[in-house]
């Protein structure tokens, strides 16, 4: 992600409408966000991606593999400014295209 994209994702993640649905609903600090993004570069258990429609970023999708349980969790969140615009189906489609 570019520096601007990183800031955008952090802004979305910390918005009340997204944060309240997360397993960890606390506000994420800049340093914590940067550390997490850096950890993704070498992680084999997590994949996160920013989804675009044309040149506009609309949301984030992610997969977290849980080896000990032989399962995976997935999630997504849409740009909080775009809620109610039917973008969830685009994110879900992106997720399905990525994992298959």
mmCIF file of C-alpha atoms in Angstrom:
data_model
loop_
_atom_site.group_PDB
_atom_site.id
_atom_site.type_symbol
_atom_site.label_atom_id
_atom_site.label_comp_id
_atom_site.label_asym_id
_atom_site.label_seq_id
_atom_site.Cartn_x
_atom_site.Cartn_y
_atom_site.Cartn_z
ATOM 1 C CA UNK A 1 0.000 0.000 0.000
ATOM 2 C CA UNK A 2 1.105 3.531 -0.632
ATOM 3 C CA UNK A 3 1.413 5.869 2.355
ATOM 4 C CA UNK A 4 -1.914 7.481 1.392
ATOM 5 C CA UNK A 5 -3.619 4.077 1.149
ATOM 6 C CA UNK A 6 -2.229 3.088 4.535
ATOM 7 C CA UNK A 7 -3.664 6.235 6.109
ATOM 8 C CA UNK A 8 -7.001 5.670 4.397
ATOM 9 C CA UNK A 9 -7.262 2.097 5.687
ATOM 10 C CA UNK A 10 -6.408 3.243 9.224
ATOM 11 C CA UNK A 11 -9.032 5.999 9.027
ATOM 12 C CA UNK A 12 -11.678 3.490 7.880
ATOM 13 C CA UNK A 13 -10.671 0.894 10.487
ATOM 14 C CA UNK A 14 -10.897 3.454 13.290
ATOM 15 C CA UNK A 15 -14.280 4.833 12.233
ATOM 16 C CA UNK A 16 -17.078 4.007 14.668
ATOM 17 C CA UNK A 17 -19.129 2.243 11.994
ATOM 18 C CA UNK A 18 -16.298 -0.232 11.249
ATOM 19 C CA UNK A 19 -14.543 -0.484 14.602
ATOM 20 C CA UNK A 20 -17.635 -1.577 16.504
ATOM 21 C CA UNK A 21 -17.825 -4.817 14.465
ATOM 22 C CA UNK A 22 -14.177 -5.815 14.901
ATOM 23 C CA UNK A 23 -12.995 -8.490 17.347
ATOM 24 C CA UNK A 24 -10.795 -5.770 18.843
ATOM 25 C CA UNK A 25 -12.943 -2.652 18.831
ATOM 26 C CA UNK A 26 -10.297 -0.365 20.308
ATOM 27 C CA UNK A 27 -8.894 2.524 18.314
ATOM 28 C CA UNK A 28 -5.708 1.538 16.502
ATOM 29 C CA UNK A 29 -2.727 3.871 16.955
ATOM 30 C CA UNK A 30 -0.575 4.896 13.977
ATOM 31 C CA UNK A 31 2.470 2.950 15.224
ATOM 32 C CA UNK A 32 0.377 -0.165 15.858
ATOM 33 C CA UNK A 33 -1.107 0.094 12.362
ATOM 34 C CA UNK A 34 2.320 0.455 10.760
ATOM 35 C CA UNK A 35 3.649 -2.520 12.727
ATOM 36 C CA UNK A 36 0.682 -4.645 11.659
ATOM 37 C CA UNK A 37 1.087 -3.711 7.987
ATOM 38 C CA UNK A 38 4.795 -4.502 8.173
ATOM 39 C CA UNK A 39 4.028 -7.915 9.711
ATOM 40 C CA UNK A 40 1.770 -8.773 6.780
ATOM 41 C CA UNK A 41 4.735 -8.713 4.393
ATOM 42 C CA UNK A 42 6.169 -11.908 5.879
ATOM 43 C CA UNK A 43 2.986 -13.525 7.167
ATOM 44 C CA UNK A 44 1.742 -16.778 5.699
ATOM 45 C CA UNK A 45 -1.323 -16.780 7.941
ATOM 46 C CA UNK A 46 -2.884 -13.459 6.930
ATOM 47 C CA UNK A 47 -3.784 -11.732 3.697
ATOM 48 C CA UNK A 48 -5.331 -8.273 3.455
ATOM 49 C CA UNK A 49 -6.102 -6.314 0.306
ATOM 50 C CA UNK A 50 -7.621 -2.996 -0.653
ATOM 51 C CA UNK A 51 -10.445 -3.283 -3.175
ATOM 52 C CA UNK A 52 -10.968 -0.703 -5.902
ATOM 53 C CA UNK A 53 -13.809 0.039 -8.276
ATOM 54 C CA UNK A 54 -12.060 1.778 -11.114
ATOM 55 C CA UNK A 55 -9.652 4.180 -9.439
ATOM 56 C CA UNK A 56 -11.676 4.499 -6.219
ATOM 57 C CA UNK A 57 -10.822 2.418 -3.147
ATOM 58 C CA UNK A 58 -14.057 1.050 -1.679
ATOM 59 C CA UNK A 59 -13.075 -1.366 1.059
ATOM 60 C CA UNK A 60 -10.792 -3.959 2.576
ATOM 61 C CA UNK A 61 -10.972 -7.768 2.476
ATOM 62 C CA UNK A 62 -8.909 -10.141 4.549
ATOM 63 C CA UNK A 63 -8.314 -13.801 5.316
ATOM 64 C CA UNK A 64 -6.738 -15.060 8.524
ATOM 65 C CA UNK A 65 -5.697 -18.695 8.593
ATOM 66 C CA UNK A 66 -5.930 -20.506 11.881
ATOM 67 C CA UNK A 67 -3.639 -23.512 11.468
ATOM 68 C CA UNK A 68 -4.342 -25.151 14.790
ATOM 69 C CA UNK A 69 -8.044 -25.296 13.991
ATOM 70 C CA UNK A 70 -7.518 -26.137 10.313
ATOM 71 C CA UNK A 71 -9.775 -23.285 9.367
ATOM 72 C CA UNK A 72 -9.773 -19.726 8.155
ATOM 73 C CA UNK A 73 -11.679 -16.569 8.960
ATOM 74 C CA UNK A 74 -12.492 -13.888 6.470
ATOM 75 C CA UNK A 75 -13.805 -10.419 6.803
ATOM 76 C CA UNK A 76 -14.323 -7.219 4.969
ATOM 77 C CA UNK A 77 -15.283 -3.651 5.560
ATOM 78 C CA UNK A 78 -16.463 -0.974 3.217
ATOM 79 C CA UNK A 79 -15.393 2.656 3.176
ATOM 80 C CA UNK A 80 -17.621 4.086 5.955
ATOM 81 C CA UNK A 81 -18.529 7.032 3.717
ATOM 82 C CA UNK A 82 -19.996 4.575 1.189
ATOM 83 C CA UNK A 83 -22.232 2.537 3.506
ATOM 84 C CA UNK A 84 -25.599 1.628 2.022
ATOM 85 C CA UNK A 85 -24.388 1.805 -1.572
ATOM 86 C CA UNK A 86 -24.380 -1.942 -2.215
ATOM 87 C CA UNK A 87 -20.598 -2.261 -2.177
ATOM 88 C CA UNK A 88 -20.608 -5.287 0.106
ATOM 89 C CA UNK A 89 -21.422 -7.550 -2.823
ATOM 90 C CA UNK A 90 -18.436 -6.155 -4.752
ATOM 91 C CA UNK A 91 -16.174 -6.863 -1.762
ATOM 92 C CA UNK A 92 -17.546 -10.384 -1.435
ATOM 93 C CA UNK A 93 -16.976 -10.983 -5.142
ATOM 94 C CA UNK A 94 -13.391 -9.742 -4.778
ATOM 95 C CA UNK A 95 -12.894 -12.129 -1.901
ATOM 96 C CA UNK A 96 -14.267 -15.107 -3.849
ATOM 97 C CA UNK A 97 -12.148 -14.281 -6.918
ATOM 98 C CA UNK A 98 -9.032 -14.015 -4.768
ATOM 99 C CA UNK A 99 -9.383 -17.292 -2.904
ATOM 100 C CA UNK A 100 -10.322 -19.390 -5.957
#
